[in-house]
Short mmCIF file of C-alpha atoms and ligand atoms in Angstrom, two decimals:
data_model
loop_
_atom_site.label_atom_id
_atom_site.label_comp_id
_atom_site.label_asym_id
_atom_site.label_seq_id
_atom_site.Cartn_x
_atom_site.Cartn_y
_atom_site.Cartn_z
CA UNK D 1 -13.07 1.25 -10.76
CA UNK D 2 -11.11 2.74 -7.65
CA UNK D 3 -10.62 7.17 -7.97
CA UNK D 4 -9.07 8.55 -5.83
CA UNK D 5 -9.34 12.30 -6.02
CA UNK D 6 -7.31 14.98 -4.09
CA UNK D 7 -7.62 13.11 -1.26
CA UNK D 8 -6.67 14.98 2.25
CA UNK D 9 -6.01 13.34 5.49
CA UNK D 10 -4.63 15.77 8.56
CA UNK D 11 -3.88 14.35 11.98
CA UNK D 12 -4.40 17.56 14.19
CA UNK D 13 -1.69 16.97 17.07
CA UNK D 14 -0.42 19.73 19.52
CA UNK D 15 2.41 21.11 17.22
CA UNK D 16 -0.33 21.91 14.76
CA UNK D 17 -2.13 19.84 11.71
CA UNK D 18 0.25 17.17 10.30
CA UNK D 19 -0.55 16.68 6.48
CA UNK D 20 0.02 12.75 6.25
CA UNK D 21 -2.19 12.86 2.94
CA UNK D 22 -1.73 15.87 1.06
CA UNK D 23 -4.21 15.76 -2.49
CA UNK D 24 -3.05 12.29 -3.24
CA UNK D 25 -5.23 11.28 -6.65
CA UNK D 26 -5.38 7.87 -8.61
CA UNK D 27 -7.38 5.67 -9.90
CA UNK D 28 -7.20 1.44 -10.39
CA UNK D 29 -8.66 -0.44 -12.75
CA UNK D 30 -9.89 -3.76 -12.21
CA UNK D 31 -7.58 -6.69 -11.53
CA UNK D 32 -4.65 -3.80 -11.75
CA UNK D 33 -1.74 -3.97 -9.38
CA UNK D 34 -0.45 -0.46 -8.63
CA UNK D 35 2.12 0.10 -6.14
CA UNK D 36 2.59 2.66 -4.15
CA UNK D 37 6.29 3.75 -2.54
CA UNK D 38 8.08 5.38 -0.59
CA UNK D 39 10.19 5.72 2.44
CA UNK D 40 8.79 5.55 5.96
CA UNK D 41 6.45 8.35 7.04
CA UNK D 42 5.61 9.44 3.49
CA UNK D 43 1.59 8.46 4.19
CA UNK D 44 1.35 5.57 2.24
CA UNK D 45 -0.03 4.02 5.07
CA UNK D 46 -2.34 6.60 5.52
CA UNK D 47 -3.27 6.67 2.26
CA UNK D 48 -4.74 2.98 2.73
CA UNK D 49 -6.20 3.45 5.85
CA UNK D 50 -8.72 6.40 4.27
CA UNK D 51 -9.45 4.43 1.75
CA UNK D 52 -10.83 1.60 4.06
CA UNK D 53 -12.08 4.73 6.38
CA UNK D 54 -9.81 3.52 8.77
CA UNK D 55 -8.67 6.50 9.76
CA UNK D 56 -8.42 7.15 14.17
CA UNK D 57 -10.36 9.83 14.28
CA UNK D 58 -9.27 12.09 16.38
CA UNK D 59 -6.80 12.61 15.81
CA UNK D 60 -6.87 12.07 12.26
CA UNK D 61 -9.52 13.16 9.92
CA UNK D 62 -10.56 12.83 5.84
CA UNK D 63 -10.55 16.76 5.34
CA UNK D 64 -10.65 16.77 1.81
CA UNK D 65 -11.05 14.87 -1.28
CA UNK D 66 -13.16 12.19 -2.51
CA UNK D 67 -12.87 8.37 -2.54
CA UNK D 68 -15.42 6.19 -5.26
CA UNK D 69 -15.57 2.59 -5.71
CA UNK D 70 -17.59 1.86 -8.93
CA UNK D 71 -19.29 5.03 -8.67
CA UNK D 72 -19.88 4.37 -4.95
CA UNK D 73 -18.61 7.81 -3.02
CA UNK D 74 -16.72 5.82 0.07
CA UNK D 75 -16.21 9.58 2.26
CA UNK D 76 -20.08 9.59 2.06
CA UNK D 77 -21.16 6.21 3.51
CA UNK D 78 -22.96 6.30 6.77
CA UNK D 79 -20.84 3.97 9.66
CA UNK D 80 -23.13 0.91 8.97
CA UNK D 81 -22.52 1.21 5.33
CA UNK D 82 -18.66 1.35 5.30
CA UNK D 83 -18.87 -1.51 7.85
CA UNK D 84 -20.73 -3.52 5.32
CA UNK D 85 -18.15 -2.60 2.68
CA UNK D 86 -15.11 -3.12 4.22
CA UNK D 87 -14.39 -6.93 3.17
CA UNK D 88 -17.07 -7.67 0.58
CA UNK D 89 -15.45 -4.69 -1.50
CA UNK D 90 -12.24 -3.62 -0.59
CA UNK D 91 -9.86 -5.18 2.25
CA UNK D 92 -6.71 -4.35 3.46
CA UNK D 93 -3.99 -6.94 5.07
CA UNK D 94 -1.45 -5.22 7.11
CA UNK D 95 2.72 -5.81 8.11
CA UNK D 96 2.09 -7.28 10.89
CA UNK D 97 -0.84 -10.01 11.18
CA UNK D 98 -0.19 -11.02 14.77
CA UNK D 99 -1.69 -8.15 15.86
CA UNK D 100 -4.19 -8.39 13.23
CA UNK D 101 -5.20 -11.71 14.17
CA UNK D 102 -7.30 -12.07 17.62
CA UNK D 103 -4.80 -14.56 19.59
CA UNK D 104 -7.57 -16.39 21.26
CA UNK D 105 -9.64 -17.63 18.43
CA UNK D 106 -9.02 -20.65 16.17
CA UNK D 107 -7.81 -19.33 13.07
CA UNK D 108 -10.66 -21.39 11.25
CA UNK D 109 -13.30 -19.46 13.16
CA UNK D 110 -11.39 -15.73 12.25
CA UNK D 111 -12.28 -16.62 8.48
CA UNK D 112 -15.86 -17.67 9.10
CA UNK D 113 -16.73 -14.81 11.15
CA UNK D 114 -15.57 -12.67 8.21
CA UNK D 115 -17.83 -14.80 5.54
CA UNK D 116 -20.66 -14.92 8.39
CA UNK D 117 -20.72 -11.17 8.45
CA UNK D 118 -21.60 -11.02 4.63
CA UNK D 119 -22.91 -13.85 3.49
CA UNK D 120 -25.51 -15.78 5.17
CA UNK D 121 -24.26 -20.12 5.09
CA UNK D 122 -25.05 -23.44 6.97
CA UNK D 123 -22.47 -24.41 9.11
CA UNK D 124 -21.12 -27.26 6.69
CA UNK D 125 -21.00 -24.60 4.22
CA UNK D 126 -18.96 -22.48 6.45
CA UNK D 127 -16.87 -24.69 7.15
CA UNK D 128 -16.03 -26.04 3.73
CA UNK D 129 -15.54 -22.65 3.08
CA UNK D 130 -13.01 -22.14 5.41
CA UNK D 131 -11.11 -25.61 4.54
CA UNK D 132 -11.02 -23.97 1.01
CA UNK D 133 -10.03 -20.82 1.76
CA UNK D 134 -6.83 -21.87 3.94
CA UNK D 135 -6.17 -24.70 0.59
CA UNK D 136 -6.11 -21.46 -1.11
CA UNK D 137 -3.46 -19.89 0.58
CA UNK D 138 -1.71 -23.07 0.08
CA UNK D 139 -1.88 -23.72 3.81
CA UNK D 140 -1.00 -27.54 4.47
CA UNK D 141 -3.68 -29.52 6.15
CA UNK D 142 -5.78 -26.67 6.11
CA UNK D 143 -8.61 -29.16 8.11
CA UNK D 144 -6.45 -29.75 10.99
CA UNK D 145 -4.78 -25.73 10.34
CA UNK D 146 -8.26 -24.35 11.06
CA UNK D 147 -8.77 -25.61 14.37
CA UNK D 148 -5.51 -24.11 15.40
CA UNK D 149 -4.54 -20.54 17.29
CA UNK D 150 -2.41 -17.94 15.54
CA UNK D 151 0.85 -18.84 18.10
CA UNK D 152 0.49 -22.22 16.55
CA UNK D 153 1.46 -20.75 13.04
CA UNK D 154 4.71 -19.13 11.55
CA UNK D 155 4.52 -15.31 10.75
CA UNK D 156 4.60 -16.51 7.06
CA UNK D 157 1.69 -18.69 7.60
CA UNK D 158 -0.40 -16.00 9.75
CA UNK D 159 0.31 -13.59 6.71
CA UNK D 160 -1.71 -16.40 4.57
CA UNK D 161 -4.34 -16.53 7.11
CA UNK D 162 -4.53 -12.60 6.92
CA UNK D 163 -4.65 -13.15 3.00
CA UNK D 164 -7.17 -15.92 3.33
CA UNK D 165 -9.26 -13.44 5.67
CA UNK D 166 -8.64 -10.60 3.13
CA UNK D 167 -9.99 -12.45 0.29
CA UNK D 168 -13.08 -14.25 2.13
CA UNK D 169 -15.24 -12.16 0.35
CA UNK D 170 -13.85 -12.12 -2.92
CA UNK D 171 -13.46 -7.88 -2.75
CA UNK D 172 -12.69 -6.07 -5.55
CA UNK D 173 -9.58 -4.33 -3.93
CA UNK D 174 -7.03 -6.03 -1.89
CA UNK D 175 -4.82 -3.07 -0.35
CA UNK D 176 -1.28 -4.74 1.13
CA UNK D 177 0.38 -2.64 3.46
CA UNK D 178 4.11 -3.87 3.37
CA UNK D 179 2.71 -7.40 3.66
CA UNK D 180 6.11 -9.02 3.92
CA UNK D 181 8.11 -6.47 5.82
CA UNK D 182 7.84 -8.81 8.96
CA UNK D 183 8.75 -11.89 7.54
CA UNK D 184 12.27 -13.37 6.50
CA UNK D 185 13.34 -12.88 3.09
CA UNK D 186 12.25 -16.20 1.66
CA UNK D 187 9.22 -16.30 3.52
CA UNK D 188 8.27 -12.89 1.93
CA UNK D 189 9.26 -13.88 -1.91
CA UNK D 190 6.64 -16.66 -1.30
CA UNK D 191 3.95 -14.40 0.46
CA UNK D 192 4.65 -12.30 -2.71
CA UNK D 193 4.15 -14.81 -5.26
CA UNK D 194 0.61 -15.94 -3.14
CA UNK D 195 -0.54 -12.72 -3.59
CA UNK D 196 0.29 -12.18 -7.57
CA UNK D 197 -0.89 -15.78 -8.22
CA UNK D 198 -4.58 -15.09 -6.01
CA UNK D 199 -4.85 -11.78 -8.14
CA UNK D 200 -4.82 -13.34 -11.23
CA UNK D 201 -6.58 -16.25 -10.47
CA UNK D 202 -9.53 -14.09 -8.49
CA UNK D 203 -9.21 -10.78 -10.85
CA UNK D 204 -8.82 -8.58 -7.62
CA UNK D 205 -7.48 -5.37 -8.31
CA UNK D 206 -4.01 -4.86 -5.58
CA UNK D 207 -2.40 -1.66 -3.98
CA UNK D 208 0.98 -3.02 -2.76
CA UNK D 209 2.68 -0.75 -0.68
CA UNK D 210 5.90 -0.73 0.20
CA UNK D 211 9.27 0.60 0.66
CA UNK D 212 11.07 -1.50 -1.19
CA UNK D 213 11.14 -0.58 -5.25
CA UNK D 214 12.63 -4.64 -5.90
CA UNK D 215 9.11 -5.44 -5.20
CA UNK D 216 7.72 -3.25 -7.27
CA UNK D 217 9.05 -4.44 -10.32
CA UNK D 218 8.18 -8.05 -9.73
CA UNK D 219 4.43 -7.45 -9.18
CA UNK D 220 3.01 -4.25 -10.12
CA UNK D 221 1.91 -2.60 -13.65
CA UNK D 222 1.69 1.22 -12.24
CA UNK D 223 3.40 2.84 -9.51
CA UNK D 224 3.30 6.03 -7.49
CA UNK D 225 5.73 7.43 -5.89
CA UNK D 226 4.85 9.71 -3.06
CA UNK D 227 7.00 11.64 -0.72
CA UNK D 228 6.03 13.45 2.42
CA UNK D 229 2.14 13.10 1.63
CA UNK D 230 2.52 13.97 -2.08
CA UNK D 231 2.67 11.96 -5.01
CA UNK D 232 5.88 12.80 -6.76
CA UNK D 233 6.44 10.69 -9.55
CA UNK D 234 3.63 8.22 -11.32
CA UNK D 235 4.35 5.70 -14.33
CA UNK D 236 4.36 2.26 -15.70
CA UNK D 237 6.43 0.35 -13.90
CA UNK D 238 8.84 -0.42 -17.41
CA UNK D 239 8.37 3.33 -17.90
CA UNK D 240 9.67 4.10 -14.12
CA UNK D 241 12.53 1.92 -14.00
CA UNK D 242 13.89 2.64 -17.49
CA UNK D 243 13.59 6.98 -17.02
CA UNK D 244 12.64 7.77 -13.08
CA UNK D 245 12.34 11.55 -13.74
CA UNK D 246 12.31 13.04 -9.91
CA UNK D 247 14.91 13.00 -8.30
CA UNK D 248 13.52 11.09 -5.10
CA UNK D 249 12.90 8.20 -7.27
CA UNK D 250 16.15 8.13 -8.44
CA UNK D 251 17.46 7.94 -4.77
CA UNK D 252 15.28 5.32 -4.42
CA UNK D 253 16.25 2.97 -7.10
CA UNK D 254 20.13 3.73 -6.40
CA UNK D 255 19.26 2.36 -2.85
CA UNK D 256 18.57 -0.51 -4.28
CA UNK D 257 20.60 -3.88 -4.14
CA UNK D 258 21.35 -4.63 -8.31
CA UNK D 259 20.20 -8.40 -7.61
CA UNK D 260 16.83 -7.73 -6.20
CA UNK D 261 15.66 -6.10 -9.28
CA UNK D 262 15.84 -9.65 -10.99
CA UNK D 263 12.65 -11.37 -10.88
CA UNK D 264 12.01 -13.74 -8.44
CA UNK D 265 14.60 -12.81 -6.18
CA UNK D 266 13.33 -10.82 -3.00
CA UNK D 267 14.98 -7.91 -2.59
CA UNK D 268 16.85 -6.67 1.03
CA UNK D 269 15.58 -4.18 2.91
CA UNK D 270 18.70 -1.60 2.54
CA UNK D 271 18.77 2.17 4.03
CA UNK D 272 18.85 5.00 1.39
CA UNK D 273 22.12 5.38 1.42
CA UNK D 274 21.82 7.48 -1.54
CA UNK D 275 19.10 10.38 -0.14
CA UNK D 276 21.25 12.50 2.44
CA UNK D 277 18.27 13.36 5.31
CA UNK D 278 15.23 12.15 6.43
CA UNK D 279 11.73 13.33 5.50
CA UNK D 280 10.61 16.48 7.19
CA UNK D 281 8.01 16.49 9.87
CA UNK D 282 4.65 16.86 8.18
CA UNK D 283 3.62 19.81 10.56
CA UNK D 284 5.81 22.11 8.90
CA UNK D 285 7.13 21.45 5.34
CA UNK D 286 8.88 23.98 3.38
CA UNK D 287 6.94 26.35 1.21
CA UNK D 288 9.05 24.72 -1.87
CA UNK D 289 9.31 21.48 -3.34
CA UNK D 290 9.48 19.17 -0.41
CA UNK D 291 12.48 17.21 -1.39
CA UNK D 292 14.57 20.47 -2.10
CA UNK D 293 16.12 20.23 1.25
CA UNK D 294 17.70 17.00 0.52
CA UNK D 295 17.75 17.11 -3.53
CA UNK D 296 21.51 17.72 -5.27
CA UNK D 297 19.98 19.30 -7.95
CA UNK D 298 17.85 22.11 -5.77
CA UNK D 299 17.99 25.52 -7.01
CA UNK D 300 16.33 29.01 -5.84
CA UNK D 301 13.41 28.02 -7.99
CA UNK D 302 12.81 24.67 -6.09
CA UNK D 303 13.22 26.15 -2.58
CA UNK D 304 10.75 28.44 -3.30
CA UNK D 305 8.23 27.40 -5.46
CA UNK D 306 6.46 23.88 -5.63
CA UNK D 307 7.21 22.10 -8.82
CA UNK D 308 3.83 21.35 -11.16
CA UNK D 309 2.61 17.82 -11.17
CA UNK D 310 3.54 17.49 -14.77
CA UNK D 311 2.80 14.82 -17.11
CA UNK D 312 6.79 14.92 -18.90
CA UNK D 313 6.10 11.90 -21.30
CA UNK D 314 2.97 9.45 -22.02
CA UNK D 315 1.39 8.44 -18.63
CA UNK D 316 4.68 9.30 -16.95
CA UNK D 317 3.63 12.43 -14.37
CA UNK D 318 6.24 13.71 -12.36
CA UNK D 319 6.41 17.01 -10.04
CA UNK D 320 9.97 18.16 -10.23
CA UNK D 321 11.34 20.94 -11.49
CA UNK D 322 15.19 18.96 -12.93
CA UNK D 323 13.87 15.80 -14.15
CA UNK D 324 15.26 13.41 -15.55
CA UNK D 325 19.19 12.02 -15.64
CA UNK D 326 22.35 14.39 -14.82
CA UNK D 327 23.08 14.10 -18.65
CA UNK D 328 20.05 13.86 -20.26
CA UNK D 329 17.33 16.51 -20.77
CA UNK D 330 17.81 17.27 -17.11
CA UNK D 331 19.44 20.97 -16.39
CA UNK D 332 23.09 19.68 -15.37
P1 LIG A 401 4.08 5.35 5.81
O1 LIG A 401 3.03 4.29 5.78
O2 LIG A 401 4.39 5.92 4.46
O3 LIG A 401 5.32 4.89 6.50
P2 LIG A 401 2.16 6.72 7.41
O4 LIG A 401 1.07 6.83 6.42
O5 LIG A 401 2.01 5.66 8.45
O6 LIG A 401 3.56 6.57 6.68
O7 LIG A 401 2.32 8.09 8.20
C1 LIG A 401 2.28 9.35 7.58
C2 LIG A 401 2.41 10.41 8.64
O8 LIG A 401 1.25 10.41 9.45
C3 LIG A 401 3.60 10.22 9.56
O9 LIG A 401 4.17 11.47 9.80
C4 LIG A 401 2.97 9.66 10.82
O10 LIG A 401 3.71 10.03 11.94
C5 LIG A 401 1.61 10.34 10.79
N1 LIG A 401 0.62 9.55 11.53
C6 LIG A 401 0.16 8.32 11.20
N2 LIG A 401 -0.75 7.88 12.08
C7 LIG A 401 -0.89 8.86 13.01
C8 LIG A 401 -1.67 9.02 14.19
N3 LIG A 401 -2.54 8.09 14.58
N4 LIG A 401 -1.54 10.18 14.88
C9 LIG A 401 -0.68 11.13 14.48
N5 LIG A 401 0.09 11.05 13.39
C10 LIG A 401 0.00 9.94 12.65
MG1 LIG A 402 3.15 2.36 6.56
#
């Protein structure tokens, strides 16, 4: 439904053009979840925001690629056109909905103003909509609810509002952008379980992204792994967690805490301990494999030559030169 194809997306700042998207490709299939991680700064975010054409432009710009929604070509829509889109088709909800939400409209009205935009109602049907729409999002007293400001909510509750604007529309992708980074951790286990339950129930197709791989294996069927503006690793999610092949994955899943792989638990937000470094700025990245600098397993080859994006066993595509575990068929 959703391709993605060598997409490109350059912010072109004074210390020269920073790749935050770098020939990311994928596609999603309808009512799919695929998620997409990776530490801060790897253009995940990015990423979503091209999708939506979201991109601030300057200084950022689409350079490359292309983007098609059920055949639709999304880089080639005309400003009235992606406006109409964004919403009906594909809508995003972001980290942090306070700034999201406009702090001096009823929530109620937020959600109708989204449905007014595409679909043309009476006012009791608005309404009603609304009312069902919060009920939805399991919002208590969603009546009373509606007439309310965003202060007047908890950050968990704005989130469902967010959600509740997100799926007004009933769009065929629902992109969430670390949707529960902001809240506390019960709070985001619920937000999580919202989202899985709405999918199912309204057959949207989900990018989840996120930083945090316990997630990742409560929710999603696919995953991608990118790194510095790449995609590094892509698999099932059984298929990831069983055999992560690059090495950056496997930093990532020692990171994280044992108990927040079991389902239902939320997992903590804990630092890579396990990756030495931080990712290099996106101006200047070495010539090559990206993660060599901070890899154990680097060698001449990888510091000098990008490793092929590789697909090493069924639907499992990795770009890494040492796959794989220290005593498997890795090198070591
Ligand atoms: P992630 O979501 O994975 O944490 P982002 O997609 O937000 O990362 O960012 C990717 C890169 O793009 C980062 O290096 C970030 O600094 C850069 N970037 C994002 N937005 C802008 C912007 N408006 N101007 C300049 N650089 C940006
Ligand atoms: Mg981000």
């Amino acid at each position: 439904m959703l391709e993605v194809n060598g997409l490109k997306t350059y912010f072109f700042t004074r210390s020269g053009a920073l790749k935050a998207v770098d020939g990311v490709s994928f596609a999603l299939a309808r009512g799919e979840t695929l998620a997409i991680v990776g530490e801060s700064g790897c253009g995940k975010s990015v990423t979503a925001l091209s999708l939506m054409r979201l991109v601030p432009d300057p200084p950022g710009r689409i350079v490359g690629g292309s983007i098609s929604l059920d055949g639709i070509d999304i880089l080639g829509l005309d400003d009235d056109e992606i406006r109409a889109m964004r919403g009906r088709d594909i809508s995003m909800i972001f980290q942090e909905p306070m700034t999201s939400l406009n702090p001096v409209m009823t929530v109620g009205r937020q959600i109708g103003e989204v449905l007014r935009l595409h679909q043309t109602l009476t006012k009791a049907e608005l309404q009603r909509k609304v009312v069902a729409l919060l009920s939805l999002v399991r919002i208590p007293e969603a009546a009373q609810r509606a007439r309310e400001y965003p202060h007047q909510l908890s950050g968990g509750m704005r989130q469902r509002v967010m959600i509740a604007i997100a799926l007004a529309c009933n769009p065929k992708v629902l992109i969430a952008d670390e949707p529960t980074t902001a809240l506390d951790v019960t709070v985001q286990a619920q937000i999580l379980e919202l989202i899985v339950d709405l999918q199912k129930k309204l057959g949207t197709a989900v990018i989840l992204i996120t930083h945090d791989l316990g997630l990742v294996a409560q929710t999603a069927q696919r995953v991608i792994v990118m790194y510095a503006g790449r995609k590094v690793e892509e698999a099932a999610v059984d298929a990831l967690f069983a055999d992560p092949l690059h090495q950056y994955t496997r930093g990532l899943m020692a990171s994280l805490p044992r108990l927040g792989l079991l389902r239902g638990e939320a997992a903590s937000s804990k630092r890579l301990q396990d990756i030495p470094g931080i990712v290099p700025p996106l101006t200047n990245l070495p010539i090559g494999c990206v993660f060599a600098p901070r890899c154990a397993r680097a060698d001449d080859r990888c510091r000098s030559e990008y490793p092929a994006y590789e697909e090493k066993g069924p639907g499992h595509w990795a770009a890494c030169w040492h796959p794989g575990p220290s005593n498997g068929r890795g090198h070591d």
